[in-house]
GROMACS .gro file of N, CA and C in nm:
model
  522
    1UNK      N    1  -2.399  -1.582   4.289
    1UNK     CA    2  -2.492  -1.608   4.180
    1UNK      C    3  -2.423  -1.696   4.077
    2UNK      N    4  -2.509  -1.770   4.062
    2UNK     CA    5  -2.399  -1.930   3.923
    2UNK      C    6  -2.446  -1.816   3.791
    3UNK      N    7  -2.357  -1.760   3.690
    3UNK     CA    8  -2.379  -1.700   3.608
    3UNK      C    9  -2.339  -1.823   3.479
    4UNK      N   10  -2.422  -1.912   3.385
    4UNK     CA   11  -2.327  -1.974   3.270
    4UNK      C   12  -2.389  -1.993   3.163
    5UNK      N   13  -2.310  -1.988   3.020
    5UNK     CA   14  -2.404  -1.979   2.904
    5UNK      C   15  -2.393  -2.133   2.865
    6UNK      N   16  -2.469  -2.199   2.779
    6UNK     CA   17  -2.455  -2.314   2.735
    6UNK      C   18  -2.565  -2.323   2.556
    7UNK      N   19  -2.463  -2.323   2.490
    7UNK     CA   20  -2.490  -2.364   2.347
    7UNK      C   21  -2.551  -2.493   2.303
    8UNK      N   22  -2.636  -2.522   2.224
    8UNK     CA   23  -2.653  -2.655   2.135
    8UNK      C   24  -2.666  -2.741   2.261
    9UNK      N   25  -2.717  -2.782   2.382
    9UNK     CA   26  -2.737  -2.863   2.434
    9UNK      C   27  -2.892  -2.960   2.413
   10UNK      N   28  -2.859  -3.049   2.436
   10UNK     CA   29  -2.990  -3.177   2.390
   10UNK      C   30  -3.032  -3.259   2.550
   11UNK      N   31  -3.128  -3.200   2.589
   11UNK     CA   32  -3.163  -3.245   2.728
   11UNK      C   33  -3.273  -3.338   2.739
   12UNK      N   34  -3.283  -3.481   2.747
   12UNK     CA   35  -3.434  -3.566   2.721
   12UNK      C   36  -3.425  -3.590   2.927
   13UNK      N   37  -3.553  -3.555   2.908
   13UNK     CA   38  -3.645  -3.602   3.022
   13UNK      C   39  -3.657  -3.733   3.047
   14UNK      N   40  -3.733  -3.783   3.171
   14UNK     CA   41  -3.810  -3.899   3.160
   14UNK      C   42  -3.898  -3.934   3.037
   15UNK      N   43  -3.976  -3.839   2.995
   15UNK     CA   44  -4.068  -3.910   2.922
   15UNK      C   45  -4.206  -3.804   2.980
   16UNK      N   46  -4.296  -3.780   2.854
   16UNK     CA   47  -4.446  -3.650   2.888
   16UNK      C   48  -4.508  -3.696   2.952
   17UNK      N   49  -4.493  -3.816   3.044
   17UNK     CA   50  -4.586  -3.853   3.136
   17UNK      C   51  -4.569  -3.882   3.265
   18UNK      N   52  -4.444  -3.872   3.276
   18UNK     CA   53  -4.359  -3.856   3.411
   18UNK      C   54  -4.301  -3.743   3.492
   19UNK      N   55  -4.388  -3.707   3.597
   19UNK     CA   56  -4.405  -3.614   3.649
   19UNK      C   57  -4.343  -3.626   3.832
   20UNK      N   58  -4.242  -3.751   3.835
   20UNK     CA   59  -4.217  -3.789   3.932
   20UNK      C   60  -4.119  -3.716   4.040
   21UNK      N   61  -4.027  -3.631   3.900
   21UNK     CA   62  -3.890  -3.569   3.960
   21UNK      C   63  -3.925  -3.475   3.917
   22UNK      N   64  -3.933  -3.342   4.009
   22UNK     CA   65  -3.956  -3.228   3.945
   22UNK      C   66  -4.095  -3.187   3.886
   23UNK      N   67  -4.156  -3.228   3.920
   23UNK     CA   68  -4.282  -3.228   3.876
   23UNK      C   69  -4.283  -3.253   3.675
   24UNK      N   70  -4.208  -3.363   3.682
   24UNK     CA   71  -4.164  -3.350   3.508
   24UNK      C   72  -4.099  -3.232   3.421
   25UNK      N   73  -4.029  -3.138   3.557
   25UNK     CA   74  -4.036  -3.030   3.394
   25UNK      C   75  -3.890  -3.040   3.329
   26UNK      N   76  -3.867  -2.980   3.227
   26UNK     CA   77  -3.753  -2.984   3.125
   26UNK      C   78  -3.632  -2.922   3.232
   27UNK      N   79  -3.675  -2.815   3.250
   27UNK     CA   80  -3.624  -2.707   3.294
   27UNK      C   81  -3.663  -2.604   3.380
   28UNK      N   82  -3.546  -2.609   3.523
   28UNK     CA   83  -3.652  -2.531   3.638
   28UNK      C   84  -3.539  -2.402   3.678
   29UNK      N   85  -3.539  -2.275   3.608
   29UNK     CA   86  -3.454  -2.238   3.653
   29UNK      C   87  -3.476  -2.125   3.827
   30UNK      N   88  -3.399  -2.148   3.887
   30UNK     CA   89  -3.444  -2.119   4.038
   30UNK      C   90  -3.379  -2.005   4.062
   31UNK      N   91  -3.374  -1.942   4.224
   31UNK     CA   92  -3.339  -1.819   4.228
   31UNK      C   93  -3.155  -1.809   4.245
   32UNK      N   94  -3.087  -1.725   4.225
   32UNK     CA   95  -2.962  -1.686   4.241
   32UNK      C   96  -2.847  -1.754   4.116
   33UNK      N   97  -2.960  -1.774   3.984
   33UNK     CA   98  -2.914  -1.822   3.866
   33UNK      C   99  -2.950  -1.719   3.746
   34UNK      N  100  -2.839  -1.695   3.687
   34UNK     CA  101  -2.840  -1.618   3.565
   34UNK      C  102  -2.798  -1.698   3.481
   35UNK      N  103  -2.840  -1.838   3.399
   35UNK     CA  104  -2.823  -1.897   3.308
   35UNK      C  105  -2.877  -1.804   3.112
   36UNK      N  106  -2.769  -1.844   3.034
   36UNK     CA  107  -2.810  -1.833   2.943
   36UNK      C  108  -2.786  -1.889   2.780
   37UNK      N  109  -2.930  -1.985   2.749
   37UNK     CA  110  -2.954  -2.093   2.696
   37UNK      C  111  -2.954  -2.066   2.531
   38UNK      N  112  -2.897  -2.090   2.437
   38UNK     CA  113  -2.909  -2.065   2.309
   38UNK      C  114  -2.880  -2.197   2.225
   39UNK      N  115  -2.999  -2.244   2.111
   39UNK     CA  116  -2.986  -2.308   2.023
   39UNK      C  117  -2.993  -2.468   2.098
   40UNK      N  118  -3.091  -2.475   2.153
   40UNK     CA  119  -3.081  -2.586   2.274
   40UNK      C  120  -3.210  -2.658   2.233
   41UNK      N  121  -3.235  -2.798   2.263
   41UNK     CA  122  -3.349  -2.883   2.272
   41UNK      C  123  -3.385  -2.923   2.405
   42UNK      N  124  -3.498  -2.908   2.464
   42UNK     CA  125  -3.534  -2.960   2.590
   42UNK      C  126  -3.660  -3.082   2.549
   43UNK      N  127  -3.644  -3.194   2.544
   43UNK     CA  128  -3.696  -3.289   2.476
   43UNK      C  129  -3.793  -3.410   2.613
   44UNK      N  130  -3.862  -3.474   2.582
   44UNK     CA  131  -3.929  -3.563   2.653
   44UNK      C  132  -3.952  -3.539   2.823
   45UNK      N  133  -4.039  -3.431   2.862
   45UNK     CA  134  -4.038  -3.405   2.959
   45UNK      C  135  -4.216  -3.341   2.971
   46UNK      N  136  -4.304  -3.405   3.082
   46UNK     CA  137  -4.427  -3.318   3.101
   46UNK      C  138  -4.462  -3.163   3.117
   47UNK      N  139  -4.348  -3.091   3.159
   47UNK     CA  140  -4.370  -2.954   3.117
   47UNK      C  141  -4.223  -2.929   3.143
   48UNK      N  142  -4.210  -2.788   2.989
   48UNK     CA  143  -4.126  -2.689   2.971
   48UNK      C  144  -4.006  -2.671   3.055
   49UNK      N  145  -4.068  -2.537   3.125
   49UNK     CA  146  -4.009  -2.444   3.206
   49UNK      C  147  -4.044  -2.379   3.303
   50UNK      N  148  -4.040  -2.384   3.407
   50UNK     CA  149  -4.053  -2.297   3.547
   50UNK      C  150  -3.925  -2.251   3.589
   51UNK      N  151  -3.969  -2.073   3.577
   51UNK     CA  152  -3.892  -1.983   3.672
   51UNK      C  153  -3.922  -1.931   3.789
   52UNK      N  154  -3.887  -1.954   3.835
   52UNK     CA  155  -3.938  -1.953   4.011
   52UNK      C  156  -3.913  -1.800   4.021
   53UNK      N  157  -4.039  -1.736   4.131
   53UNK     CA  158  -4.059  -1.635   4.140
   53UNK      C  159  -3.932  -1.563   4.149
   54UNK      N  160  -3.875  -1.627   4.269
   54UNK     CA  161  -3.728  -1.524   4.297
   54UNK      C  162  -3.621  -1.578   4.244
   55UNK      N  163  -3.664  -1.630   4.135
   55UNK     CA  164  -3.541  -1.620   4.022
   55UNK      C  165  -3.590  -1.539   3.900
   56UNK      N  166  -3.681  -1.458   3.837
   56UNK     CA  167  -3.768  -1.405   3.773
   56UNK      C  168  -3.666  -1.315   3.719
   57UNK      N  169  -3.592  -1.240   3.840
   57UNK     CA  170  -3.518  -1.090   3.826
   57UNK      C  171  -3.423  -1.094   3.735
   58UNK      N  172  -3.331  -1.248   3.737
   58UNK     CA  173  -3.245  -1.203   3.594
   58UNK      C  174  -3.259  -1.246   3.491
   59UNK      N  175  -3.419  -1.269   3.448
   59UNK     CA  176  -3.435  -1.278   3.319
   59UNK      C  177  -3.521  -1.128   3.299
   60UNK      N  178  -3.571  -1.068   3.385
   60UNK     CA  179  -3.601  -0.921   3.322
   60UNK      C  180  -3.556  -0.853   3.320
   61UNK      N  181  -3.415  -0.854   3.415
   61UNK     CA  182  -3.294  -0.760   3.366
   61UNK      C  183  -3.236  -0.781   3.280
   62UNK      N  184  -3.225  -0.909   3.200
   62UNK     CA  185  -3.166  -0.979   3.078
   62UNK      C  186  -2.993  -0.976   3.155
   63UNK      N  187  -3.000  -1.051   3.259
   63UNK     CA  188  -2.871  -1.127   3.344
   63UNK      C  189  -2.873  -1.265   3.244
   64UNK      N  190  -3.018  -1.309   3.251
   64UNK     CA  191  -3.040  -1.456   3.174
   64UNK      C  192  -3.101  -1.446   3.052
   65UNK      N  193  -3.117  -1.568   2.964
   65UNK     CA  194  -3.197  -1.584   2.861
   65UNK      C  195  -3.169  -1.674   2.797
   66UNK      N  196  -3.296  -1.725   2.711
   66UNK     CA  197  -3.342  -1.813   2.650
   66UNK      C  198  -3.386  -1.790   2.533
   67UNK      N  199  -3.234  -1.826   2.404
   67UNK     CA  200  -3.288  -1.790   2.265
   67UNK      C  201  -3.288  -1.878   2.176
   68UNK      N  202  -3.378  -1.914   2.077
   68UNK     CA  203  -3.343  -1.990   2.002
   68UNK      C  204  -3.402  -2.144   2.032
   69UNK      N  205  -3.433  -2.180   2.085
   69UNK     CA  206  -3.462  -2.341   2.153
   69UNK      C  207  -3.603  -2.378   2.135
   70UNK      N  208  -3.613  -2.520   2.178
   70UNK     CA  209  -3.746  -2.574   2.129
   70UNK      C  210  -3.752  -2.712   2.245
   71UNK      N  211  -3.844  -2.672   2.308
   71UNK     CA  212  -3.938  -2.747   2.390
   71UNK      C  213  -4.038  -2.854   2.360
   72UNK      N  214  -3.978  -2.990   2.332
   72UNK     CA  215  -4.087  -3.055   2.333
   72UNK      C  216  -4.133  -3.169   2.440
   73UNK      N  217  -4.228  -3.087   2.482
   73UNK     CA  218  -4.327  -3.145   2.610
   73UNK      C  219  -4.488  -3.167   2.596
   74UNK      N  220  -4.519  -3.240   2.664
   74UNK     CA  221  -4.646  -3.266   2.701
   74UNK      C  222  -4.736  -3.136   2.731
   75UNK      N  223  -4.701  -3.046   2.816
   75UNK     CA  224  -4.817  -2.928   2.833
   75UNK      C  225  -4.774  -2.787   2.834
   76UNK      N  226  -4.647  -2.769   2.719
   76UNK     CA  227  -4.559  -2.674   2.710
   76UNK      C  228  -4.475  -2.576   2.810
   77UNK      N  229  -4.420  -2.493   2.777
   77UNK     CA  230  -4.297  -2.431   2.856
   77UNK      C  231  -4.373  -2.329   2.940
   78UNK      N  232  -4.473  -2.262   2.948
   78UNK     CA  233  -4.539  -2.202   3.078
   78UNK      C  234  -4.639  -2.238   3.104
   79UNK      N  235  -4.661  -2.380   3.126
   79UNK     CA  236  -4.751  -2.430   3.157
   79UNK      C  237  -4.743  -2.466   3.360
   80UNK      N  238  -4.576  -2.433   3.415
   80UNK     CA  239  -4.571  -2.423   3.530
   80UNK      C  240  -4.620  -2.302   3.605
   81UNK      N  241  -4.576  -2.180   3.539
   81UNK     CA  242  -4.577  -2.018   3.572
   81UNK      C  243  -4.598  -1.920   3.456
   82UNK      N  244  -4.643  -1.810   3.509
   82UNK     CA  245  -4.696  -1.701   3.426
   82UNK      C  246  -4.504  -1.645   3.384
   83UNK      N  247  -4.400  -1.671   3.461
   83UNK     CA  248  -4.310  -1.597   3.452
   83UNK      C  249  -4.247  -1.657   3.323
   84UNK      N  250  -4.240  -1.780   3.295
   84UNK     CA  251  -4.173  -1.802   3.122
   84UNK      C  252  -4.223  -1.744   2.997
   85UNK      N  253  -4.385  -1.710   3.027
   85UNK     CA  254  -4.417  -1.666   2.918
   85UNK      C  255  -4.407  -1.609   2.793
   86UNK      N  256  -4.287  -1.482   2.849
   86UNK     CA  257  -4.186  -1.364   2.766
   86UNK      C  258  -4.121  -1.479   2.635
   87UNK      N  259  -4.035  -1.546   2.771
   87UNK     CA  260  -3.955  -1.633   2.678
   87UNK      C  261  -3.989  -1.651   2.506
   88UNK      N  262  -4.125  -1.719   2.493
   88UNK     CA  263  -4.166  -1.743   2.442
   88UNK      C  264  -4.265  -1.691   2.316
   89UNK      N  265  -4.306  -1.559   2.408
   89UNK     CA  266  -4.460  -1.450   2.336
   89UNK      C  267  -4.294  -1.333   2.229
   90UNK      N  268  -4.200  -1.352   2.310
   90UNK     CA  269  -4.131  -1.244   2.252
   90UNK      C  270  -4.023  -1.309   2.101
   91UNK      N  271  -4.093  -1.275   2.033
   91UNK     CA  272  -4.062  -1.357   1.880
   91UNK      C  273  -3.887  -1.339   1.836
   92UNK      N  274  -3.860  -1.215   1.893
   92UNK     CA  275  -3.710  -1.208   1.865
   92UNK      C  276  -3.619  -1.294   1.935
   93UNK      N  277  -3.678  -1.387   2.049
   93UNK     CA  278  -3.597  -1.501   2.087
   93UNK      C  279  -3.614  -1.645   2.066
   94UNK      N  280  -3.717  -1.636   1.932
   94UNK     CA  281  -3.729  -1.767   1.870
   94UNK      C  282  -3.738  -1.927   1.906
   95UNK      N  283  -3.802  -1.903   2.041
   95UNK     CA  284  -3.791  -2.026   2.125
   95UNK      C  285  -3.981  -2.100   2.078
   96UNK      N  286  -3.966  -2.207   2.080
   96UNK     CA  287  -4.110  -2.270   2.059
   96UNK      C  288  -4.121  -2.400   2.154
   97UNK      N  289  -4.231  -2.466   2.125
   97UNK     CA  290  -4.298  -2.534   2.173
   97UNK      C  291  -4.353  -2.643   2.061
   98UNK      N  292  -4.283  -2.739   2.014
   98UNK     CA  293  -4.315  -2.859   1.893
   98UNK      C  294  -4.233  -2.977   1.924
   99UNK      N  295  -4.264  -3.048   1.868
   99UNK     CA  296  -4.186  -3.162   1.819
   99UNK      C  297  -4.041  -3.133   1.789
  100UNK      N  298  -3.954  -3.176   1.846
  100UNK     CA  299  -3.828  -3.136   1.792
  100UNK      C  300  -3.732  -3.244   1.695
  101UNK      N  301  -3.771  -3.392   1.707
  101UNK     CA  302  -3.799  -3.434   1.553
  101UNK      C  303  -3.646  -3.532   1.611
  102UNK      N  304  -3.630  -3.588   1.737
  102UNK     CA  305  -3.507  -3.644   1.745
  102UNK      C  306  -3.564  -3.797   1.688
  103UNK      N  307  -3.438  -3.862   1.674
  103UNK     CA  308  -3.446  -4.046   1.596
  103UNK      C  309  -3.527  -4.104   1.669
  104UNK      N  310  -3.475  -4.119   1.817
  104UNK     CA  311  -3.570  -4.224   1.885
  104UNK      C  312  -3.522  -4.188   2.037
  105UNK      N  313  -3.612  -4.233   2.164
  105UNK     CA  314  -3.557  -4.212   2.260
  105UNK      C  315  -3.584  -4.393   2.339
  106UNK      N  316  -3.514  -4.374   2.411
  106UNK     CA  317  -3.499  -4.535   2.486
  106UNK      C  318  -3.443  -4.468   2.653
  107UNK      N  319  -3.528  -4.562   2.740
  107UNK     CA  320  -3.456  -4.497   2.904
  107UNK      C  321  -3.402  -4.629   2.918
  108UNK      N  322  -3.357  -4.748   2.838
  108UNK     CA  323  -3.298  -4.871   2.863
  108UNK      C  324  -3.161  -4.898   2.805
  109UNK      N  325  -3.117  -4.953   2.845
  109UNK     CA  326  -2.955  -4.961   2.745
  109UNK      C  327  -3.001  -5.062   2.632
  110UNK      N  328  -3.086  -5.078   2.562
  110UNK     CA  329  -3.097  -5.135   2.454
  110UNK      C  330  -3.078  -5.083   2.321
  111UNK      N  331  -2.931  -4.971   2.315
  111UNK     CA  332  -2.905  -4.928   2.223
  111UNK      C  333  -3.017  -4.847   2.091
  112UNK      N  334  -3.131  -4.802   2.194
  112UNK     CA  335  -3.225  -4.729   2.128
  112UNK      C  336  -3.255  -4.575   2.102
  113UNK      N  337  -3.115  -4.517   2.151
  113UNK     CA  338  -3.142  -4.396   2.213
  113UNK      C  339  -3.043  -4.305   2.070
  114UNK      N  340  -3.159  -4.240   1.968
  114UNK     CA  341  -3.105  -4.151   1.909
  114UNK      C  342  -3.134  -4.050   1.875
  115UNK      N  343  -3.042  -3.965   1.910
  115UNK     CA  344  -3.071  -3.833   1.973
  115UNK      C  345  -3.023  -3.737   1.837
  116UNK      N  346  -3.021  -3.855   1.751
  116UNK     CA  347  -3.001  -3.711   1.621
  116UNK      C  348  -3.127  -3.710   1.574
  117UNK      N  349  -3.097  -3.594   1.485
  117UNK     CA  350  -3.179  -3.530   1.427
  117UNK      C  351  -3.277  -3.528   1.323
  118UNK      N  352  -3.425  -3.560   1.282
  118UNK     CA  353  -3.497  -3.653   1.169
  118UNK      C  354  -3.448  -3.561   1.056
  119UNK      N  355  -3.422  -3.580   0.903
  119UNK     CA  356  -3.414  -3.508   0.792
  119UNK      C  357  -3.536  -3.436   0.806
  120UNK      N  358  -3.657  -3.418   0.857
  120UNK     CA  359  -3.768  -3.324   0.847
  120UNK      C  360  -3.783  -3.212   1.033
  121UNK      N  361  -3.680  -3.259   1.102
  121UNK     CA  362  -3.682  -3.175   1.198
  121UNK      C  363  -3.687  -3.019   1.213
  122UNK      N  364  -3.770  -3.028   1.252
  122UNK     CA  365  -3.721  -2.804   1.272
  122UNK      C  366  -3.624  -2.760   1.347
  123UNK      N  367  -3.534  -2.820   1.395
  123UNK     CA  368  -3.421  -2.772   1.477
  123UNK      C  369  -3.323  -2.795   1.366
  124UNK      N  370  -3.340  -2.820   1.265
  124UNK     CA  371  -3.227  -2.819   1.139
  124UNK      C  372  -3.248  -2.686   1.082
  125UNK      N  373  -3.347  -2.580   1.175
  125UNK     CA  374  -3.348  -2.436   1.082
  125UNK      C  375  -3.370  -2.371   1.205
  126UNK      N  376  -3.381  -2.213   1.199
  126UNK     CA  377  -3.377  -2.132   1.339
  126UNK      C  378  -3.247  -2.095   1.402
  127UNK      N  379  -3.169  -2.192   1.402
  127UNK     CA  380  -2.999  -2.178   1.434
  127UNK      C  381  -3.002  -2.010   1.454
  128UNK      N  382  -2.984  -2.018   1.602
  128UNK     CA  383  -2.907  -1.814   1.615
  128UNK      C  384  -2.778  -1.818   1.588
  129UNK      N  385  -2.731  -1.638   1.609
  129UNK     CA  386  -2.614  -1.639   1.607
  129UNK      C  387  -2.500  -1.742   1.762
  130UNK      N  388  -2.377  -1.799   1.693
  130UNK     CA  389  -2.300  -1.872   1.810
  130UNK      C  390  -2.168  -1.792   1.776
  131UNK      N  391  -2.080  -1.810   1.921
  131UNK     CA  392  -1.975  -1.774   1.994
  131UNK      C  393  -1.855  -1.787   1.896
  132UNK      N  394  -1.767  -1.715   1.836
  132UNK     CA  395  -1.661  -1.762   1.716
  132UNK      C  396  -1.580  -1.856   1.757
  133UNK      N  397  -1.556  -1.898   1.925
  133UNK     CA  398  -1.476  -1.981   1.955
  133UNK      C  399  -1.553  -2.105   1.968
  134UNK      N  400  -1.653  -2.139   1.898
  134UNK     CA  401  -1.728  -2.262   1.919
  134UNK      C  402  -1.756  -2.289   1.789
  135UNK      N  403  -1.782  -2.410   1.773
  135UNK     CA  404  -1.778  -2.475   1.628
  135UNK      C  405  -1.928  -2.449   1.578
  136UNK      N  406  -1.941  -2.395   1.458
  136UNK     CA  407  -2.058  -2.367   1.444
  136UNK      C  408  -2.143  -2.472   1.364
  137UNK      N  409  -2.255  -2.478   1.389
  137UNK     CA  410  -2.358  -2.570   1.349
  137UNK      C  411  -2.446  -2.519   1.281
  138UNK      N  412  -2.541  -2.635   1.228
  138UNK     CA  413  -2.651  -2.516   1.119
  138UNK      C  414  -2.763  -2.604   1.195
  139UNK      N  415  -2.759  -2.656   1.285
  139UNK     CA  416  -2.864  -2.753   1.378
  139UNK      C  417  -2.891  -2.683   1.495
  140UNK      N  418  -3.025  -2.688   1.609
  140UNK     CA  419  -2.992  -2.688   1.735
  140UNK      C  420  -2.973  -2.821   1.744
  141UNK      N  421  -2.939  -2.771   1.907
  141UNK     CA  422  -2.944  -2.927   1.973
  141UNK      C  423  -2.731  -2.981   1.964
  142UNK      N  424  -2.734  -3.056   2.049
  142UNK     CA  425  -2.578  -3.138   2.021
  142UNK      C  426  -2.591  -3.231   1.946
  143UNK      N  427  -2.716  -3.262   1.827
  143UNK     CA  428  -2.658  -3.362   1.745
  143UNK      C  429  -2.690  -3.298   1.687
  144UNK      N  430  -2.655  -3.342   1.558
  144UNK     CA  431  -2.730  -3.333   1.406
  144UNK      C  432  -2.784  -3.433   1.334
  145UNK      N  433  -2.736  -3.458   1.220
  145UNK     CA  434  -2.834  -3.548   1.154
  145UNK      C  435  -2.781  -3.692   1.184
  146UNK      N  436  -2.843  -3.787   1.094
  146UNK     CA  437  -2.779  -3.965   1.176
  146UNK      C  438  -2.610  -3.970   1.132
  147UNK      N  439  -2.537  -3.876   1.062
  147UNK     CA  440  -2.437  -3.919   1.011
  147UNK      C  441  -2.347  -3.833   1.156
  148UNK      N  442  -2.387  -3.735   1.211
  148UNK     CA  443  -2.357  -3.681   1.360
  148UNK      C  444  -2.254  -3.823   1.460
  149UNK      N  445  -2.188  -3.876   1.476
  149UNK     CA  446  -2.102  -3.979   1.521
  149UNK      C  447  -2.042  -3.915   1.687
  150UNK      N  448  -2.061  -3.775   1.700
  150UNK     CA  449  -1.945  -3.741   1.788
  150UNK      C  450  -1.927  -3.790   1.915
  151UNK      N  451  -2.087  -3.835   1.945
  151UNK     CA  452  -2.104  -3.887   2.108
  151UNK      C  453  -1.984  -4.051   2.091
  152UNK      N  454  -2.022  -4.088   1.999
  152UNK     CA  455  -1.936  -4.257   2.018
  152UNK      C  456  -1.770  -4.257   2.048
  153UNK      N  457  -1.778  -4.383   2.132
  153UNK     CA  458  -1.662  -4.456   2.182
  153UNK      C  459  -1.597  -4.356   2.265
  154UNK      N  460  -1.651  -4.260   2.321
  154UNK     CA  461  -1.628  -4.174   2.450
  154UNK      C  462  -1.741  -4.128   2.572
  155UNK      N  463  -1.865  -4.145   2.524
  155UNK     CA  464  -1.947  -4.043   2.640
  155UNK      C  465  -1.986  -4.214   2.709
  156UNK      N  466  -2.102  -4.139   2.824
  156UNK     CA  467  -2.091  -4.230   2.929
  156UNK      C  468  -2.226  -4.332   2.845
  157UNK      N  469  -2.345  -4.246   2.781
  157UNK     CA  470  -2.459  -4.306   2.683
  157UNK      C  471  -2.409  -4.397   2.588
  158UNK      N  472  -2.254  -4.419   2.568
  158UNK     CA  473  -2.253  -4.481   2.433
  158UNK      C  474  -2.189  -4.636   2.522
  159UNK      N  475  -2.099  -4.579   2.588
  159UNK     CA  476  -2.014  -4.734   2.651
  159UNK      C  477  -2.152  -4.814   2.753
  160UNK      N  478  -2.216  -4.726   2.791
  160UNK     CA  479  -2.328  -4.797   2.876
  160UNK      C  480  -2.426  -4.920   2.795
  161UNK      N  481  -2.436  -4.837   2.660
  161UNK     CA  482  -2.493  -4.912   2.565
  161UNK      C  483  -2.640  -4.850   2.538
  162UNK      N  484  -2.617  -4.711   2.592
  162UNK     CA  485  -2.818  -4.657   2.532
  162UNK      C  486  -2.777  -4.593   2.399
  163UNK      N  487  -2.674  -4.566   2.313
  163UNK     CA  488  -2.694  -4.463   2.233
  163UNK      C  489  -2.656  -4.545   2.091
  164UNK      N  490  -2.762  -4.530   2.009
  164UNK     CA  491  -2.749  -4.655   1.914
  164UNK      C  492  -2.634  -4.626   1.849
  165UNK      N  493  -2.590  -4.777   1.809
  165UNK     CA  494  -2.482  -4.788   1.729
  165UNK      C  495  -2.344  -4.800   1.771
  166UNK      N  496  -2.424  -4.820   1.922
  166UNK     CA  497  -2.304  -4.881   2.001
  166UNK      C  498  -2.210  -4.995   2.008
  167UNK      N  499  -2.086  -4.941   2.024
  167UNK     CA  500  -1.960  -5.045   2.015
  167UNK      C  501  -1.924  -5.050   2.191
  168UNK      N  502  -1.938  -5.182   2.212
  168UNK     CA  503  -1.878  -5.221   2.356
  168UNK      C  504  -1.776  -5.227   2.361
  169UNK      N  505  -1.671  -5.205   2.457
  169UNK     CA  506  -1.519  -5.246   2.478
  169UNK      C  507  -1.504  -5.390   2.532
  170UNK      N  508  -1.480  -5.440   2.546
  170UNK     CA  509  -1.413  -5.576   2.578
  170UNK      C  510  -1.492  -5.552   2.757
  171UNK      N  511  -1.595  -5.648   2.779
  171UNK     CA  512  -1.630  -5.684   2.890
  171UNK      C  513  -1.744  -5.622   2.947
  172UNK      N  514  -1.769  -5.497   2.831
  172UNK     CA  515  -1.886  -5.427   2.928
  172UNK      C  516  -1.975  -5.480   2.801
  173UNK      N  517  -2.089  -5.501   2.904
  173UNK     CA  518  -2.240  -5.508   2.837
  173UNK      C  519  -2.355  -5.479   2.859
  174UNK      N  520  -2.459  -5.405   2.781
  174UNK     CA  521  -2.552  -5.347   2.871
  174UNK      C  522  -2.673  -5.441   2.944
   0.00000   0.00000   0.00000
């Protein structure tokens, strides 16, 4: 069984109208997975979340879970299956379904792609409790606001040239 937790992650889709891979969704978690998701954005994707039947069991044993996060899709997070529903109806895990308020998104390397956070976003509030060995944030999501820098002059989005405010190294261009 893959058992793993993952904090503050920022996941963009294709795009709410692309339904090509996966039937568009954000997030499909399948059977013999106990993932568990906190303070996370699942962003530009035609639907949510699907938990596949026979993966169901370790989110009602609470093996898995999903707290804190915000889904923004085209036809929301149980719009695949009756089984995400909880996720969502159960208010003490603070997960929604809105706008999550990132800069801009781009699927081109035309340095359009910003994945921080608008000054009026709702993922700048909600923040659960995080891990003492992890740096704490008052944001979901892995960015924060436009002054957020951390992705540059190391990840693979910034040297490629999608993540604005990109600096090329000597020879690469997008």
């Amino acid at each position: 069984k893959s058992q793993w937790t993952v904090h503050n992650a920022t996941l963009v889709g294709r795009g709410k109208a692309d339904t090509r891979f996966g039937g568009g969704r954000g997030w499909n978690s399948r059977d013999e997975a106990a993932p568990n998701v906190h303070n996370s954005i699942f962003a530009e994707s035609a639907e949510g979340l699907l938990i596949d039947n026979d993966g169901n069991a370790e989110f009602t044993s609470g093996q898995a879970d999903l707290r804190n996060s915000i889904f923004d899709c085209a036809a929301g997070p149980s719009a695949a299956n009756a089984n995400a529903n909880i996720l969502f109806t159960d208010a003490s895990r603070n997960n929604s379904v809105e706008v999550a308020g990132l800069g801009s998104v781009s699927y081109t390397a035309d340095m359009n792609l910003n994945p921080r956070l608008r000054a009026t976003s709702v993922a700048l509030s909600g923040v659960g409790p995080q891990p003492s060995q992890f740096q704490t944030t008052t944001y979901r999501g892995a960015f924060g606001r436009a002054d957020d820098l951390w992705g540059h002059k190391w990840t693979a989005i910034y040297g490629l040239g999608f993540l604005q405010g990109t600096w090329f190294p000597s020879g690469v261009v997008p």
